[in-house]
XYZ file of C-alpha atoms in Angstrom:
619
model
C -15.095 98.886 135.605
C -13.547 101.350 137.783
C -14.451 105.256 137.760
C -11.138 105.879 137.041
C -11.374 103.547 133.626
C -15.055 104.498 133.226
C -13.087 108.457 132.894
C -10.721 108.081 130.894
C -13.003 105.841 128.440
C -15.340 108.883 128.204
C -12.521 110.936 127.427
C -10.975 108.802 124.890
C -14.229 107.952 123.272
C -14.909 111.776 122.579
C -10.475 112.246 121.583
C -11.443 109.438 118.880
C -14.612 111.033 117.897
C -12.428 114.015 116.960
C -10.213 112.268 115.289
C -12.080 110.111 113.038
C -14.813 111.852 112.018
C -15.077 112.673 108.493
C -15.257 116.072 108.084
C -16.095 116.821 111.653
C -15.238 120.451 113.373
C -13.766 120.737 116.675
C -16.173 119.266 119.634
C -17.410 121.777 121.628
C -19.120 122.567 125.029
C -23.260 123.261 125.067
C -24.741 126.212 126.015
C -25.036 125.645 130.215
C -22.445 122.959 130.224
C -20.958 122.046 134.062
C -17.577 120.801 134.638
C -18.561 117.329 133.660
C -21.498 117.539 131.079
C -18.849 117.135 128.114
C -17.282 113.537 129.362
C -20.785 112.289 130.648
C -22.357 113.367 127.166
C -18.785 111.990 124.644
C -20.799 108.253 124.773
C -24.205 106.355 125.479
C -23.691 102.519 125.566
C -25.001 99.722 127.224
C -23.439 98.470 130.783
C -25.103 95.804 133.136
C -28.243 96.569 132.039
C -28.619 100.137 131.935
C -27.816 102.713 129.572
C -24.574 104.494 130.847
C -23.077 107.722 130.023
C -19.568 108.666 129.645
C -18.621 109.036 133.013
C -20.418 105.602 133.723
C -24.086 106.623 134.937
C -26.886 105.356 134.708
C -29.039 106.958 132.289
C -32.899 107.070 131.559
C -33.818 108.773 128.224
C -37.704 110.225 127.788
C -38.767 112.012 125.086
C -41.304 111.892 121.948
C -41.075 110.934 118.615
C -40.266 113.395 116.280
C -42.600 113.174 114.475
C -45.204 111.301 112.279
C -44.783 114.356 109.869
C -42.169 112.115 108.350
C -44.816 109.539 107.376
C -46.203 112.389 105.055
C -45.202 113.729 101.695
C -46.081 117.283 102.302
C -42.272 118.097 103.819
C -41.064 115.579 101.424
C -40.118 112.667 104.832
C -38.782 115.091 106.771
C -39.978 116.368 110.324
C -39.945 119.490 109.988
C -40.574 122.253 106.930
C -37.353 123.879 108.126
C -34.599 124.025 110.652
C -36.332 127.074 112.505
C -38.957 124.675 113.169
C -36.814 122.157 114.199
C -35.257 124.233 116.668
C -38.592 125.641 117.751
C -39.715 122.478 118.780
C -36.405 121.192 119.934
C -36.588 123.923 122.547
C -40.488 123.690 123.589
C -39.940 119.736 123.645
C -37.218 120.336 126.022
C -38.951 123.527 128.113
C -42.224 122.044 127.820
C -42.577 118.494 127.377
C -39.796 117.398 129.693
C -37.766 115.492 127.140
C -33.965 114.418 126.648
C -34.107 112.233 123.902
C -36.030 111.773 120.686
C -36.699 108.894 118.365
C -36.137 110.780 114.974
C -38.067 109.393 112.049
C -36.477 109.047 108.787
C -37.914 107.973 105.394
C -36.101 105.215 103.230
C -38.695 106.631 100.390
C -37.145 109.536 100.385
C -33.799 108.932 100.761
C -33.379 106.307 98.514
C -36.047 107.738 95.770
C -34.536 106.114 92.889
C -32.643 102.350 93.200
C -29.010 102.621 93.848
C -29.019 106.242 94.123
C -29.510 107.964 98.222
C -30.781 111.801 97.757
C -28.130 113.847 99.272
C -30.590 116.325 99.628
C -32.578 114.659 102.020
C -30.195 113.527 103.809
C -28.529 116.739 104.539
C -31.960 118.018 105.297
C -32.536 115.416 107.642
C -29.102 116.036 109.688
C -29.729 119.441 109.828
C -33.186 118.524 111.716
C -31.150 116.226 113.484
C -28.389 118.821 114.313
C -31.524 121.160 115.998
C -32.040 118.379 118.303
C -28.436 117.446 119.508
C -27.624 121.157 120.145
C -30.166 121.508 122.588
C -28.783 118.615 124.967
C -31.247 116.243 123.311
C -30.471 112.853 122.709
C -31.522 111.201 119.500
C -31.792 107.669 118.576
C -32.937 107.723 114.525
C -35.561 105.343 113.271
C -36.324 103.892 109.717
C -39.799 103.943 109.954
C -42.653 102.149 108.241
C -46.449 101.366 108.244
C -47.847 99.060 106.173
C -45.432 99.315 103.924
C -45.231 102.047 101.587
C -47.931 104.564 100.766
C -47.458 103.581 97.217
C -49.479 100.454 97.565
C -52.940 102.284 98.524
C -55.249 103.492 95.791
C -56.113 107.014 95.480
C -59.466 106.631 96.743
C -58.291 104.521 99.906
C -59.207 105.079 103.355
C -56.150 104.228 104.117
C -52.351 104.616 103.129
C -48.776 103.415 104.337
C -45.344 104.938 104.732
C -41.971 103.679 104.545
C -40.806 101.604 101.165
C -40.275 103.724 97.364
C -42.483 103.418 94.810
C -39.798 101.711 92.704
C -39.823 98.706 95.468
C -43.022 98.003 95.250
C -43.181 98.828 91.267
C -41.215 95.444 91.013
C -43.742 93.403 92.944
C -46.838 92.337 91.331
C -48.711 93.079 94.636
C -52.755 92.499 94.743
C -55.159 95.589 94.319
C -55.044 96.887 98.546
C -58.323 95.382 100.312
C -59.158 95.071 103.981
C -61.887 94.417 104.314
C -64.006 95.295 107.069
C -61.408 97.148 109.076
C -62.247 99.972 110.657
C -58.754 100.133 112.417
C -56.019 100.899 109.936
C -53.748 98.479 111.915
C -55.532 95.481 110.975
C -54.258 96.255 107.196
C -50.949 94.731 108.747
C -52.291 91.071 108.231
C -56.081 91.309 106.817
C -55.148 93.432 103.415
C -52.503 91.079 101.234
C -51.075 93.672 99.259
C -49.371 94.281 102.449
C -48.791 91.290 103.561
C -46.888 90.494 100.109
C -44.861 92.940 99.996
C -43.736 92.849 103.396
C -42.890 89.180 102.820
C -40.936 90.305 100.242
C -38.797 92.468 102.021
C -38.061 89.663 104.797
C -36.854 87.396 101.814
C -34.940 89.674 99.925
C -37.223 89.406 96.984
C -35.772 91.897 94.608
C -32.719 92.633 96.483
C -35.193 94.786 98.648
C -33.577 94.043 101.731
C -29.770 94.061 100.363
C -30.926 97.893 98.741
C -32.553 99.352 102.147
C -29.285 98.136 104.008
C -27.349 99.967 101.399
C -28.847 103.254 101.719
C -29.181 102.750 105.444
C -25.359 102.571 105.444
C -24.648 105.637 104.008
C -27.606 107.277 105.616
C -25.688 105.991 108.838
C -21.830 107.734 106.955
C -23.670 110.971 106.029
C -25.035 111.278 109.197
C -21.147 110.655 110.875
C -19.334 112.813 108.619
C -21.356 115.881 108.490
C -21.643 116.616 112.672
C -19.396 117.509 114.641
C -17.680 114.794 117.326
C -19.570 116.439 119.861
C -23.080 116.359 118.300
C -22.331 113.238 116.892
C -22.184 111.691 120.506
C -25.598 112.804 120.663
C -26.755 110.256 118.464
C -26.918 107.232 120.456
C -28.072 104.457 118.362
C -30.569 103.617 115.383
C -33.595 101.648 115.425
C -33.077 99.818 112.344
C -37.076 98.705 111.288
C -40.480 99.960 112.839
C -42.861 97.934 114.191
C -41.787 94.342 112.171
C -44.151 91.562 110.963
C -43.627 89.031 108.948
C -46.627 89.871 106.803
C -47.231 86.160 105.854
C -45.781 83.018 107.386
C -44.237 80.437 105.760
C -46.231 77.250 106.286
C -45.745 75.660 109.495
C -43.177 78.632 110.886
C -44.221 80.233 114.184
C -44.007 83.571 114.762
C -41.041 82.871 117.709
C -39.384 80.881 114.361
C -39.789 83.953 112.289
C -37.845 86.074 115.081
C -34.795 83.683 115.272
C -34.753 83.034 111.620
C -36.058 85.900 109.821
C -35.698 88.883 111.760
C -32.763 88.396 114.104
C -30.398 87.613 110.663
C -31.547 91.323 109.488
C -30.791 92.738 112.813
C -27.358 91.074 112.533
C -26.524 92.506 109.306
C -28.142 96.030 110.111
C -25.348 95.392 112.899
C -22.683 95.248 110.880
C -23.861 97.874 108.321
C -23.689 100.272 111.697
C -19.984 99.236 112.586
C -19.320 100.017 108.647
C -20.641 103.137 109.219
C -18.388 104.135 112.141
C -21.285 103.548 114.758
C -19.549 100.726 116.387
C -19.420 102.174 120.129
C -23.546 103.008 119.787
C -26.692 100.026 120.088
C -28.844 98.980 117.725
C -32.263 99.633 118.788
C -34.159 96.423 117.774
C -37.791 95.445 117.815
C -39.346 92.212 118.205
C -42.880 90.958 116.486
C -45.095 94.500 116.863
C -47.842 92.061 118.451
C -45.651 90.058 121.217
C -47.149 91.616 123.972
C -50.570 92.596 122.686
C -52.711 93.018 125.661
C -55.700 91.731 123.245
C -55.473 87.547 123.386
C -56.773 86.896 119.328
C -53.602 89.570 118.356
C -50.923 88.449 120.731
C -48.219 86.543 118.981
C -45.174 84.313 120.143
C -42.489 86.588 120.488
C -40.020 89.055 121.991
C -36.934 88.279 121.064
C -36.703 84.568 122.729
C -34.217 83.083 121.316
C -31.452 85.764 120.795
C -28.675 86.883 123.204
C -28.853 90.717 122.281
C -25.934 92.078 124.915
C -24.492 95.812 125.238
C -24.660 96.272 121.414
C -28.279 96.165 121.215
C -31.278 97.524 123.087
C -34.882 95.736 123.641
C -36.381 98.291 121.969
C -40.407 97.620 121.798
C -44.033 99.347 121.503
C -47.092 99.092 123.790
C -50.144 100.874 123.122
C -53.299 99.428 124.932
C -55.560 97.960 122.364
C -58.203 97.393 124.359
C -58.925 100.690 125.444
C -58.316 102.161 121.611
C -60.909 99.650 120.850
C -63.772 101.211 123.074
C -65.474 97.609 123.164
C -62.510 95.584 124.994
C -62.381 97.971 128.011
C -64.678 100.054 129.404
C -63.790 103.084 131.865
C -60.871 104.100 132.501
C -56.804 103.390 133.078
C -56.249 102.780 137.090
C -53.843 102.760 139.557
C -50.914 100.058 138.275
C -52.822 99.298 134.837
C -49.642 98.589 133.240
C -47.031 97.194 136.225
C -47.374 94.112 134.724
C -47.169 94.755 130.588
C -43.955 97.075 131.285
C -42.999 94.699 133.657
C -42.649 92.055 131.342
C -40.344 94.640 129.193
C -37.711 94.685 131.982
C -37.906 91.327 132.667
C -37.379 90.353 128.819
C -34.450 93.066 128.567
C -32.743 90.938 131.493
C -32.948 87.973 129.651
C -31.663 88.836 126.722
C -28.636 90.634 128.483
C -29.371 94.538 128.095
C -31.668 97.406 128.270
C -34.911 98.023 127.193
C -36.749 101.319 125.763
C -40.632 101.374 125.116
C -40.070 103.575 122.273
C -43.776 103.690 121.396
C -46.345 104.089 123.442
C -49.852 106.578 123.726
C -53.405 107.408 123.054
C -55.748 108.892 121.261
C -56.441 112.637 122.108
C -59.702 112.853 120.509
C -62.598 110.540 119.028
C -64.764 108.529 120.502
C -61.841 106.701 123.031
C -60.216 109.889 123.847
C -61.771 110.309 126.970
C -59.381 107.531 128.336
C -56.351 109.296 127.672
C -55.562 111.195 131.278
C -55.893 107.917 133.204
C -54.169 105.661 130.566
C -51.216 107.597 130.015
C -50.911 108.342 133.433
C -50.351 104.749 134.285
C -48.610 104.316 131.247
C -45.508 107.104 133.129
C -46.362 105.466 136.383
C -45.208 101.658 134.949
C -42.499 102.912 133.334
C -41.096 104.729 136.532
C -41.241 101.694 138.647
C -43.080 97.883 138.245
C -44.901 98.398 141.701
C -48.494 100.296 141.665
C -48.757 103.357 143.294
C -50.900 102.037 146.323
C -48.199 99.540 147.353
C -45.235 101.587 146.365
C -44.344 102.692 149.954
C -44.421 99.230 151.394
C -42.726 97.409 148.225
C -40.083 100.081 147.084
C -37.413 97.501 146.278
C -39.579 95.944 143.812
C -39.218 98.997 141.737
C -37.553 97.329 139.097
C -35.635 99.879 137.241
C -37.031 103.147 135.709
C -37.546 101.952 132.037
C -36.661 104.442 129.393
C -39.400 105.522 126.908
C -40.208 108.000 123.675
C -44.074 109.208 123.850
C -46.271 109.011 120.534
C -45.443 112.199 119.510
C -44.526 115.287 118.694
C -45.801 117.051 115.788
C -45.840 120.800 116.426
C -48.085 120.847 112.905
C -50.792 119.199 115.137
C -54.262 119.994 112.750
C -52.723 122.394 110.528
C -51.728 119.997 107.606
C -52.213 120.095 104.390
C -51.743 116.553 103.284
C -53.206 114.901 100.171
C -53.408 111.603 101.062
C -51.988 109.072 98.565
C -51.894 112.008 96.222
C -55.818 112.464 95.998
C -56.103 116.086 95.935
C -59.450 115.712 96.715
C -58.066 114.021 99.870
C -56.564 116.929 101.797
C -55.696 115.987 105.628
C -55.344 118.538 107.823
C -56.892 117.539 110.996
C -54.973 115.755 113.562
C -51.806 114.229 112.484
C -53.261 114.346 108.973
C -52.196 110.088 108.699
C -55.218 107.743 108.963
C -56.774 109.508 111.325
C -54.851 109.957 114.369
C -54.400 112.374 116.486
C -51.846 111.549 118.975
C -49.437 114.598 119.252
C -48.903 115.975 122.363
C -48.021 119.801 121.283
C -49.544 121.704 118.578
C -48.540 125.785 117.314
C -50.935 128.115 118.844
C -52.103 131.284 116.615
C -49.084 133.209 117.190
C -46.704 129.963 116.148
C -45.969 129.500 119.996
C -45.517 125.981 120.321
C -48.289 124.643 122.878
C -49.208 121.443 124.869
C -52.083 119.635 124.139
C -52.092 117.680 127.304
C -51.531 118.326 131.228
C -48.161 119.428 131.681
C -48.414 117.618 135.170
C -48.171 114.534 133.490
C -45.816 115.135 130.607
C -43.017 117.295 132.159
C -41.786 115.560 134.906
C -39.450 114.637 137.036
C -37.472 111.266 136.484
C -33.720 110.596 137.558
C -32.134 111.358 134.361
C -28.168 110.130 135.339
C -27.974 108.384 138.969
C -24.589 108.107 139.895
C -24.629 104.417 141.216
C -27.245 102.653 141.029
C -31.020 103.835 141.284
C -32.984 101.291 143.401
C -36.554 102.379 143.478
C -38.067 105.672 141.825
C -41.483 107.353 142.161
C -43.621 110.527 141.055
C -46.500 111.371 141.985
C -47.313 113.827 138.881
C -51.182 115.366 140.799
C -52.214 114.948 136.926
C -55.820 116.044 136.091
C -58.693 113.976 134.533
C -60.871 116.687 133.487
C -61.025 118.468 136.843
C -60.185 115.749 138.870
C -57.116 115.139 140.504
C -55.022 111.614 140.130
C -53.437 110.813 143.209
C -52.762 107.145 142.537
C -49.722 107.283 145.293
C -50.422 109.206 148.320
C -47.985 109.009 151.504
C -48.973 107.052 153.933
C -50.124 107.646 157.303
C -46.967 105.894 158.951
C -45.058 108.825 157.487
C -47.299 112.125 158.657
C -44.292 114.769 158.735
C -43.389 113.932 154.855
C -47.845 114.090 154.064
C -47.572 117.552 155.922
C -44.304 118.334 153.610
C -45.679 117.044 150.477
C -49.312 118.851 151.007
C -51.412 119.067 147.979
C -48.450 119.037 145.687
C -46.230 116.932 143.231
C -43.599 114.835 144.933
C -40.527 112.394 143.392
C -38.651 109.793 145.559
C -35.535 108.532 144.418
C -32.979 105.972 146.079
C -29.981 104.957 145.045
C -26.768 103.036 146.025
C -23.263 104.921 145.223
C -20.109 104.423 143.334
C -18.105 106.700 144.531
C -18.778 109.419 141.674
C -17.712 113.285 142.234
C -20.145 113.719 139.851
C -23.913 114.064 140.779
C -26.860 112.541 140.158
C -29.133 113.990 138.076
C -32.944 114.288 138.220
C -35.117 116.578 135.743
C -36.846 119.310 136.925
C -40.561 119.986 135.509
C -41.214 124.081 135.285
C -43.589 123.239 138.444
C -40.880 123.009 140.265
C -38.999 126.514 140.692
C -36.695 126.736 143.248
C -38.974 129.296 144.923
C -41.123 126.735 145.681
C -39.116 123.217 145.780
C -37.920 121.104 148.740
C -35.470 118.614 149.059
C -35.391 116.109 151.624
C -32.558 113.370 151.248
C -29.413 111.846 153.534
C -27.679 114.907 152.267
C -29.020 117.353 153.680
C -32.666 119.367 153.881
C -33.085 122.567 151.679
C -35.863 124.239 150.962
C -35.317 126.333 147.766
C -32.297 124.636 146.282
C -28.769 127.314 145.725
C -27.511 126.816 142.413
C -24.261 124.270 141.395
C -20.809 124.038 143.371
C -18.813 121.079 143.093
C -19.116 121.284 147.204
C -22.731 121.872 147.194
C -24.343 118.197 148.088
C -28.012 119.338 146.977
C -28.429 122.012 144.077
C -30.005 123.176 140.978
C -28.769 124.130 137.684
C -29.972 124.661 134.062
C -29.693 121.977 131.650
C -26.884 121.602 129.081
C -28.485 122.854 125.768
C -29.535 126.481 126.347
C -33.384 125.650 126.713
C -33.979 127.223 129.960
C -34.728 123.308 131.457
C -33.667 122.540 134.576
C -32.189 119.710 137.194
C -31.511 118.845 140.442
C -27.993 117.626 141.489
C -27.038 115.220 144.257
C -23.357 114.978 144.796
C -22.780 111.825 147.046
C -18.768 110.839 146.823
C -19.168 108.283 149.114
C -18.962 104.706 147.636
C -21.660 101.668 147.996
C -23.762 103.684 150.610
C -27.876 104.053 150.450
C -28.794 107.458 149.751
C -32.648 109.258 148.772
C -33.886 112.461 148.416
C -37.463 113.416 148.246
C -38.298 116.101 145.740
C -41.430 117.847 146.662
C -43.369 121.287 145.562
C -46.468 121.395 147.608
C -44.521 123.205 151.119
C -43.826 127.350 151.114
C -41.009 127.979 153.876
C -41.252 124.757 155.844
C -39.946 125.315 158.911
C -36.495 123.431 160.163
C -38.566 121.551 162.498
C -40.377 119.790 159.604
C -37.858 119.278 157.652
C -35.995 117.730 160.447
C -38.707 115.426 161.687
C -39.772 114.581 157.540
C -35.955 113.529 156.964
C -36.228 111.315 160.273
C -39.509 109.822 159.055
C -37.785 108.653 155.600
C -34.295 108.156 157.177
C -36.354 105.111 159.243
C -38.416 103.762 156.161
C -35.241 103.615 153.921
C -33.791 101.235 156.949
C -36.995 98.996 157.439
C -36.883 99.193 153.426
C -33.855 98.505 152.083
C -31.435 96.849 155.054
């Protein structure tokens, strides 16, 4: 499509949105808007592979999921106690954590708490949370969510408990006493405890109309949500992911799981298509899971799977989970994450989006931050950002860029800013009060928490979590890499060092963080974008690219080929644009914090070093 069409389709997209909207006010610009933030933000979809905005970029989205609060009854299934809190931690997630997109939980529970009837309550509730998001530049992507169920299968004495379906859904099931055994993971309810198991199977087979009934209210969850934002924020929402983490709780005898995919699961997907386009979400994906345990990285869990037998295209996203079982174990691995743990598991993620014709998000993915495990959790996350920025380790990144693959987009397991200060009676046991961790079966995976004061506050190495990662490359991105310095206690990770060949860019670089992006042009007067992490001030930031060689970047012209300006929202983030006009031609630009003042000579002789790499590289 040409830039011209790619334009005017952003433009009409956003003319239509103000059009048809139900109810919607007049679109409007962000707070710290450019020139060309409203066309590139008026649509998300699906082109070639890649997510693309509305001027026809590609697009990365990283964020969090916001938040397992939902999977608790104390705000009722909603995020957030209120939409000062939702802001609050719109802006820190933004400011702090890096992030321009969320995967925001929603509750069928609690909007559908009696059959038939949605609770318009909630749902305006839950678009106001939503609305929080959107307004700060944040992109959201809302997902039913579920685990094991409901919560209204567990006992009141259970270790355990579930989130997701009413209590009148699984009122009509005659559903076994809840038993796992010995389990001292809560996962392994998913296929040892047959309560579960039942009612999930019930739900795949419409048992009850239970499927028909959560496609109904997700339908006018999908309307409400439409007509009650403006065009503008509505663009913000990108997609829907229709069904967390699905298993077929029990198999019918003789189907595979790959049969339960194509004939079970893909047929839901279809009609939670359709519900969508109903809706008036017809230009946005559906975010679709395969199996939860396709790409287990333990053997006895791993089932057939990922989506082999479907032909999703631009109207749906590979939209999967990875969380690495073996270390949460503490018996299947021992030590810790290293350099390129996870190349090959996210690798696999790209390679299945390509077959199936679209994009892929790892919208799930983390570790625990304390217990016996937690110990792991610098190292594995680490790698965890390292494989989603490119499918080549660190130590061969330099000599293999064009294997890069490209940078996957991803939502971190999560962001609960009520981190350990619940108050959570789990499965209504008052003598069950959670308030430790996420206050849900014992996990404690949130990467912020509220200090004393109610400061929002991160509870890992902002090294690792705000950083930088090309957030809208005009053209196409070729290889990415950061090198985030992140700490392991008070050891430094420096899993990608510059090489020796390349001794004016080590000089450059120093001690500090560094990000390498290359890309290929289309022509685009608008730039490309990459984040900038708060350890990156312009006081202290060098560029080194094709462009040009600045050290301490001047802020935005439309004639200014490297520059720096806030990011559309109001949050006080930041990014670096790259205007290249030119069309089909190699560019990079080497982002780097570690230098104060370089002198012109060594920026020179650094941008002659890379100039030469690029051509051994990539000609």
């Amino acid at each position: 499509m040409s830039k011209l069409r790619v334009h005017l389709l952003g433009v009409l997209v956003l003319l239509t949105g103000l059009l048809t909207t139900t109810g919607a006010q007049p679109a409007s610009a962000l707070p710290d808007d450019l020139w060309f933030d409203p066309a590139a933000a008026a649509t998300l979809t699906v082109q070639n592979g890649r997510f693309t905005d509305g001027l026809g970029r590609e697009v990365v989205l990283r964020g969090y999921n916001v938040s397992g609060e939902t999977k608790l009854k104390e705000n009722n299934g909603l995020p957030f106690a209120s939409v000062a809190d939702a802001k609050k931690s719109a802006t820190a997630l933004r400011a702090l954590g890096g992030g321009n997109s969320v995967r925001f939980l929603l509750s069928w529970a609690y909007a559908e708490p009696t059959r038939g009837q949605v609770d318009s309550a909630y749902l305006a509730a839950a678009t106001d949370q939503i609305r929080a998001f959107v307004d700060a530049g944040i992109r959201v992507y809302p997902d039913f969510h579920q685990d094991l169920y409901s919560r209204w299968l567990f006992d009141s004495d259970s270790w355990y408990t579930g989130d997701g379906a009413p209590k009148w859904a699984v009122d009509l099931g005659d559903y076994p006493d809840e038993y796992c055994g010995i389990c001292p993971f809560w996962g392994q309810n998913i296929t040892s405890n047959a309560a579960v198991t039942q009612a999930t199977y019930d739900f795949w087979h419409n048992e009850y109309g239970l499927q028909d009934a959560f496609l109904d209210t997700a339908q006018k969850t999908m309307t409400y949500v439409r007509q009650n934002l403006t065009a503008t924020q509505f663009a913000g929402v990108v997609g829907f992911d229709p069904w967390n983490e699905p298993h077929a709780g029990t198999y019918d005898s003789g189907q595979t799981s790959r049969a339960w995919e194509k004939d079970v699961l893909w047929p839901f997907y279809v009609k939670f298509r359709a519900r969508m386009d109903a809706a008036g979400w017809q230009a946005k994906p559906a975010f679709v899971e395969p199996n939860l345990f396709w790409n287990a990285n333990i053997d006895f869990q791993k089932q057939e799977g990922g989506l082999l037998d479907s032909t999703l295209g631009s109207r749906y996203v590979f939209n999967t989970h990875f969380y690495d079982q073996k270390a949460i174990s503490g018996v299947f691995m021992w030590g810790k994450a290293e350099d390129g743990q996870y190349v090959g598991d996210f690798g696999t993620v790209r390679d299945r989006a390509t077959a199936t014709g679209t994009t892929a998000i790892i919208s799930e993915f983390g570790h625990p931050l304390s217990g016996s495990v937690s110990d792991k959790a610098p190292t594995v996350y680490k790698a965890m950002y390292q494989a989603l920025d490119s499918r080549v380790k660190g130590a061969n990144w330099w000599a293999n860029p064009a294997s890069s693959g490209p940078v996957l987009s991803g939502s971190q397991w999560q962001w609960d800013i009520y981190n350990g200060r619940h108050h959570e009676l789990m499965n209504d046991n008052p003598n069950e009060v959670q308030t430790a961790g996420d206050a849900w079966n014992d996990e404690d995976l949130s990467a912020v928490r509220l200090d004393d004061s109610g400061k929002a506050v991160l509870r890992q190495d902002a090294r690792m979590l705000d950083r930088v990662y090309p957030s809208a490359t005009a053209g196409r991105s070729l290889a990415f890499t950061y090198e985030d310095r992140s700490r392991d206690g008070s050891t430094t990770l420096t899993w990608n060092p510059v090489p020796s060949s390349l001794p004016n860019v080590a000089q450059l670089v120093g001690s500090g963080q560094y990000a390498l992006q290359v890309w290929r042009s289309d022509g685009s007067a608008e730039p490309t974008e990459l984040h900038l992490p708060a350890s990156f001030p312009n006081a202290s930031t060098t560029v080194v690219s094709d462009l040009g060689t600045v050290f301490g970047p001047p802020a935005y012209t439309r004639t200014t080929p490297i520059a720096t300006a806030a990011e559309p929202g109001g949050t006080g983030s930041r990014r670096l644009l790259l205007t290249a006009a030119d069309s089909g031609t190699l560019h990079y630009a080497l982002v780097a914090n570690g230098a104060t003042a370089p002198s012109a000579s060594l920026l020179s002789a650094a941008r002659a070093e890379l100039s030469s790499w690029m051509a051994a590289e990539f000609n």
